[in-house]
Amino acid sequence: MNSHDVCVVILAGGGATRFGGVTRVLPKCFLPVSGEETLLTRLLNQLDEAGFAKAVISTSPQWFPVLEALIARYRETRSYGVQVLSNPAHAAGPLAALGAAARDIGEQRLLLCLPDIFFRENPFPALAAASPDEVLPGCIAGRLMRAPHSGFLTVNQEIVEALTYRPSSSHHDAFWPGIALFRQSQIVPLLESTAPAGPIEDLFAAAIAKGVRFAFQPCGPFVNVNTLGEWLDLLTPLTPPEA
């Protein structure tokens, strides 16, 4: 097994209503993060550098012409295999969109990514070498001065016991950056058993309830860009808390 048996699926069909007016004319994932990269092209570059050969960007029909045009420019400078999918299922929610995209891929594994996550260090090389088993990366809680607004992974002996957007009353172990590595044979039946309008953590709750075991893999700091302030935050290096 290697990264060539993986199709990366990037869900980019949201309306970004929390961000403000700029996302009415440009998808949030095309916000610049440097003189050369946007949120989305940085993610694609990191995936390419890690050795993943194929990515599908799933977006709504509304945003399809914009993303297709912008990704066409990206293809002029990179040989990375990127396809933009016009996916009407985004109107029903992220799980419906993921299900529609997952049914069309032929690879043995699927790597879920979200395009509004800014990784300071490339988290994907270790995933490219991962076993075929399901994997959920996370940033260990306590290593960040400012916690990202993201899901919480509860981990026990390197196995993920829960993914929730509400921290445990006792503790949480890691912040989830929206990455998940699935076997194709697992994810399609799971999505068919999950309400399509539900939040994305419902997929992992259903998987864990059915006995699917996710291995935990640490990743470095990240910023989940949901608001203008979080976009500005990613330009400020995060420093570890004082001992």
JSON list of N, CA, C and O in Angstrom, two decimals, residues 62-87:
[
{"chain": "A", "resi": 62, "resn": "GLN", "atom": "N", "xyz": [-22.96, 26.29, -7.54]},
{"chain": "A", "resi": 62, "resn": "GLN", "atom": "CA", "xyz": [-22.78, 27.74, -7.53]},
{"chain": "A", "resi": 62, "resn": "GLN", "atom": "C", "xyz": [-21.32, 28.12, -7.66]},
{"chain": "A", "resi": 62, "resn": "GLN", "atom": "O", "xyz": [-20.95, 29.04, -8.39]},
{"chain": "A", "resi": 63, "resn": "TRP", "atom": "N", "xyz": [-20.46, 27.42, -6.89]},
{"chain": "A", "resi": 63, "resn": "TRP", "atom": "CA", "xyz": [-19.04, 27.78, -6.85]},
{"chain": "A", "resi": 63, "resn": "TRP", "atom": "C", "xyz": [-18.21, 27.03, -7.88]},
{"chain": "A", "resi": 63, "resn": "TRP", "atom": "O", "xyz": [-17.03, 27.34, -8.07]},
{"chain": "A", "resi": 64, "resn": "PHE", "atom": "N", "xyz": [-18.80, 26.05, -8.57]},
{"chain": "A", "resi": 64, "resn": "PHE", "atom": "CA", "xyz": [-18.02, 25.23, -9.49]},
{"chain": "A", "resi": 64, "resn": "PHE", "atom": "C", "xyz": [-17.29, 26.05, -10.56]},
{"chain": "A", "resi": 64, "resn": "PHE", "atom": "O", "xyz": [-16.08, 25.85, -10.77]},
{"chain": "A", "resi": 65, "resn": "PRO", "atom": "N", "xyz": [-17.95, 26.99, -11.27]},
{"chain": "A", "resi": 65, "resn": "PRO", "atom": "CA", "xyz": [-17.21, 27.72, -12.31]},
{"chain": "A", "resi": 65, "resn": "PRO", "atom": "C", "xyz": [-16.02, 28.50, -11.76]},
{"chain": "A", "resi": 65, "resn": "PRO", "atom": "O", "xyz": [-14.97, 28.60, -12.41]},
{"chain": "A", "resi": 66, "resn": "VAL", "atom": "N", "xyz": [-16.17, 29.05, -10.54]},
{"chain": "A", "resi": 66, "resn": "VAL", "atom": "CA", "xyz": [-15.09, 29.83, -9.95]},
{"chain": "A", "resi": 66, "resn": "VAL", "atom": "C", "xyz": [-13.91, 28.92, -9.59]},
{"chain": "A", "resi": 66, "resn": "VAL", "atom": "O", "xyz": [-12.75, 29.20, -9.94]},
{"chain": "A", "resi": 67, "resn": "LEU", "atom": "N", "xyz": [-14.20, 27.82, -8.88]},
{"chain": "A", "resi": 67, "resn": "LEU", "atom": "CA", "xyz": [-13.12, 26.92, -8.50]},
{"chain": "A", "resi": 67, "resn": "LEU", "atom": "C", "xyz": [-12.47, 26.27, -9.71]},
{"chain": "A", "resi": 67, "resn": "LEU", "atom": "O", "xyz": [-11.24, 26.10, -9.75]},
{"chain": "A", "resi": 68, "resn": "GLU", "atom": "N", "xyz": [-13.26, 25.90, -10.70]},
{"chain": "A", "resi": 68, "resn": "GLU", "atom": "CA", "xyz": [-12.69, 25.28, -11.90]},
{"chain": "A", "resi": 68, "resn": "GLU", "atom": "C", "xyz": [-11.73, 26.24, -12.59]},
{"chain": "A", "resi": 68, "resn": "GLU", "atom": "O", "xyz": [-10.64, 25.83, -13.03]},
{"chain": "A", "resi": 69, "resn": "ALA", "atom": "N", "xyz": [-12.09, 27.52, -12.68]},
{"chain": "A", "resi": 69, "resn": "ALA", "atom": "CA", "xyz": [-11.22, 28.50, -13.33]},
{"chain": "A", "resi": 69, "resn": "ALA", "atom": "C", "xyz": [-9.94, 28.72, -12.53]},
{"chain": "A", "resi": 69, "resn": "ALA", "atom": "O", "xyz": [-8.84, 28.79, -13.10]},
{"chain": "A", "resi": 70, "resn": "LEU", "atom": "N", "xyz": [-10.07, 28.82, -11.20]},
{"chain": "A", "resi": 70, "resn": "LEU", "atom": "CA", "xyz": [-8.90, 29.06, -10.38]},
{"chain": "A", "resi": 70, "resn": "LEU", "atom": "C", "xyz": [-7.98, 27.84, -10.33]},
{"chain": "A", "resi": 70, "resn": "LEU", "atom": "O", "xyz": [-6.75, 27.98, -10.35]},
{"chain": "A", "resi": 71, "resn": "ILE", "atom": "N", "xyz": [-8.56, 26.65, -10.29]},
{"chain": "A", "resi": 71, "resn": "ILE", "atom": "CA", "xyz": [-7.74, 25.44, -10.28]},
{"chain": "A", "resi": 71, "resn": "ILE", "atom": "C", "xyz": [-7.08, 25.23, -11.65]},
{"chain": "A", "resi": 71, "resn": "ILE", "atom": "O", "xyz": [-5.97, 24.68, -11.73]},
{"chain": "A", "resi": 72, "resn": "ALA", "atom": "N", "xyz": [-7.72, 25.67, -12.72]},
{"chain": "A", "resi": 72, "resn": "ALA", "atom": "CA", "xyz": [-7.08, 25.59, -14.03]},
{"chain": "A", "resi": 72, "resn": "ALA", "atom": "C", "xyz": [-5.78, 26.38, -14.05]},
{"chain": "A", "resi": 72, "resn": "ALA", "atom": "O", "xyz": [-4.77, 25.95, -14.64]},
{"chain": "A", "resi": 73, "resn": "ARG", "atom": "N", "xyz": [-5.76, 27.52, -13.38]},
{"chain": "A", "resi": 73, "resn": "ARG", "atom": "CA", "xyz": [-4.52, 28.30, -13.27]},
{"chain": "A", "resi": 73, "resn": "ARG", "atom": "C", "xyz": [-3.49, 27.56, -12.44]},
{"chain": "A", "resi": 73, "resn": "ARG", "atom": "O", "xyz": [-2.29, 27.58, -12.74]},
{"chain": "A", "resi": 74, "resn": "TYR", "atom": "N", "xyz": [-3.95, 26.89, -11.39]},
{"chain": "A", "resi": 74, "resn": "TYR", "atom": "CA", "xyz": [-3.04, 26.11, -10.54]},
{"chain": "A", "resi": 74, "resn": "TYR", "atom": "C", "xyz": [-2.39, 24.98, -11.34]},
{"chain": "A", "resi": 74, "resn": "TYR", "atom": "O", "xyz": [-1.20, 24.71, -11.21]},
{"chain": "A", "resi": 75, "resn": "ARG", "atom": "N", "xyz": [-3.17, 24.33, -12.20]},
{"chain": "A", "resi": 75, "resn": "ARG", "atom": "CA", "xyz": [-2.64, 23.21, -13.00]},
{"chain": "A", "resi": 75, "resn": "ARG", "atom": "C", "xyz": [-1.55, 23.67, -13.97]},
{"chain": "A", "resi": 75, "resn": "ARG", "atom": "O", "xyz": [-0.75, 22.85, -14.44]},
{"chain": "A", "resi": 76, "resn": "GLU", "atom": "N", "xyz": [-1.52, 24.95, -14.31]},
{"chain": "A", "resi": 76, "resn": "GLU", "atom": "CA", "xyz": [-0.51, 25.45, -15.24]},
{"chain": "A", "resi": 76, "resn": "GLU", "atom": "C", "xyz": [0.89, 25.38, -14.64]},
{"chain": "A", "resi": 76, "resn": "GLU", "atom": "O", "xyz": [1.88, 25.33, -15.38]},
{"chain": "A", "resi": 77, "resn": "THR", "atom": "N", "xyz": [0.98, 25.39, -13.31]},
{"chain": "A", "resi": 77, "resn": "THR", "atom": "CA", "xyz": [2.29, 25.39, -12.66]},
{"chain": "A", "resi": 77, "resn": "THR", "atom": "C", "xyz": [2.58, 24.11, -11.90]},
{"chain": "A", "resi": 77, "resn": "THR", "atom": "O", "xyz": [3.69, 23.90, -11.44]},
{"chain": "A", "resi": 78, "resn": "ARG", "atom": "N", "xyz": [1.58, 23.25, -11.72]},
{"chain": "A", "resi": 78, "resn": "ARG", "atom": "CA", "xyz": [1.74, 22.00, -10.98]},
{"chain": "A", "resi": 78, "resn": "ARG", "atom": "C", "xyz": [1.18, 20.84, -11.80]},
{"chain": "A", "resi": 78, "resn": "ARG", "atom": "O", "xyz": [0.15, 20.98, -12.46]},
{"chain": "A", "resi": 79, "resn": "SER", "atom": "N", "xyz": [1.83, 19.70, -11.71]},
{"chain": "A", "resi": 79, "resn": "SER", "atom": "CA", "xyz": [1.34, 18.52, -12.42]},
{"chain": "A", "resi": 79, "resn": "SER", "atom": "C", "xyz": [0.43, 17.66, -11.55]},
{"chain": "A", "resi": 79, "resn": "SER", "atom": "O", "xyz": [-0.01, 16.59, -11.97]},
{"chain": "A", "resi": 80, "resn": "TYR", "atom": "N", "xyz": [0.13, 18.16, -10.34]},
{"chain": "A", "resi": 80, "resn": "TYR", "atom": "CA", "xyz": [-0.71, 17.40, -9.40]},
{"chain": "A", "resi": 80, "resn": "TYR", "atom": "C", "xyz": [-2.09, 17.16, -10.00]},
{"chain": "A", "resi": 80, "resn": "TYR", "atom": "O", "xyz": [-2.70, 18.08, -10.56]},
{"chain": "A", "resi": 81, "resn": "GLY", "atom": "N", "xyz": [-2.61, 15.93, -9.88]},
{"chain": "A", "resi": 81, "resn": "GLY", "atom": "CA", "xyz": [-3.90, 15.59, -10.46]},
{"chain": "A", "resi": 81, "resn": "GLY", "atom": "C", "xyz": [-5.07, 16.07, -9.62]},
{"chain": "A", "resi": 81, "resn": "GLY", "atom": "O", "xyz": [-5.48, 15.40, -8.69]},
{"chain": "A", "resi": 82, "resn": "VAL", "atom": "N", "xyz": [-5.61, 17.24, -9.95]},
{"chain": "A", "resi": 82, "resn": "VAL", "atom": "CA", "xyz": [-6.70, 17.85, -9.20]},
{"chain": "A", "resi": 82, "resn": "VAL", "atom": "C", "xyz": [-7.93, 17.95, -10.09]},
{"chain": "A", "resi": 82, "resn": "VAL", "atom": "O", "xyz": [-7.87, 18.49, -11.20]},
{"chain": "A", "resi": 83, "resn": "GLN", "atom": "N", "xyz": [-9.05, 17.43, -9.60]},
{"chain": "A", "resi": 83, "resn": "GLN", "atom": "CA", "xyz": [-10.33, 17.52, -10.31]},
{"chain": "A", "resi": 83, "resn": "GLN", "atom": "C", "xyz": [-11.31, 18.32, -9.45]},
{"chain": "A", "resi": 83, "resn": "GLN", "atom": "O", "xyz": [-11.35, 18.16, -8.23]},
{"chain": "A", "resi": 84, "resn": "VAL", "atom": "N", "xyz": [-12.10, 19.19, -10.08]},
{"chain": "A", "resi": 84, "resn": "VAL", "atom": "CA", "xyz": [-13.16, 19.91, -9.38]},
{"chain": "A", "resi": 84, "resn": "VAL", "atom": "C", "xyz": [-14.49, 19.25, -9.71]},
{"chain": "A", "resi": 84, "resn": "VAL", "atom": "O", "xyz": [-14.82, 19.06, -10.88]},
{"chain": "A", "resi": 85, "resn": "LEU", "atom": "N", "xyz": [-15.25, 18.89, -8.68]},
{"chain": "A", "resi": 85, "resn": "LEU", "atom": "CA", "xyz": [-16.52, 18.19, -8.84]},
{"chain": "A", "resi": 85, "resn": "LEU", "atom": "C", "xyz": [-17.67, 19.12, -8.50]},
{"chain": "A", "resi": 85, "resn": "LEU", "atom": "O", "xyz": [-17.73, 19.68, -7.39]},
{"chain": "A", "resi": 86, "resn": "SER", "atom": "N", "xyz": [-18.60, 19.30, -9.43]},
{"chain": "A", "resi": 86, "resn": "SER", "atom": "CA", "xyz": [-19.83, 20.04, -9.16]},
{"chain": "A", "resi": 86, "resn": "SER", "atom": "C", "xyz": [-20.80, 19.09, -8.48]},
{"chain": "A", "resi": 86, "resn": "SER", "atom": "O", "xyz": [-21.30, 18.15, -9.10]},
{"chain": "A", "resi": 87, "resn": "ASN", "atom": "N", "xyz": [-21.06, 19.33, -7.20]},
{"chain": "A", "resi": 87, "resn": "ASN", "atom": "CA", "xyz": [-21.75, 18.34, -6.36]},
{"chain": "A", "resi": 87, "resn": "ASN", "atom": "C", "xyz": [-23.01, 18.97, -5.75]},
{"chain": "A", "resi": 87, "resn": "ASN", "atom": "O", "xyz": [-22.95, 19.68, -4.75]}
]
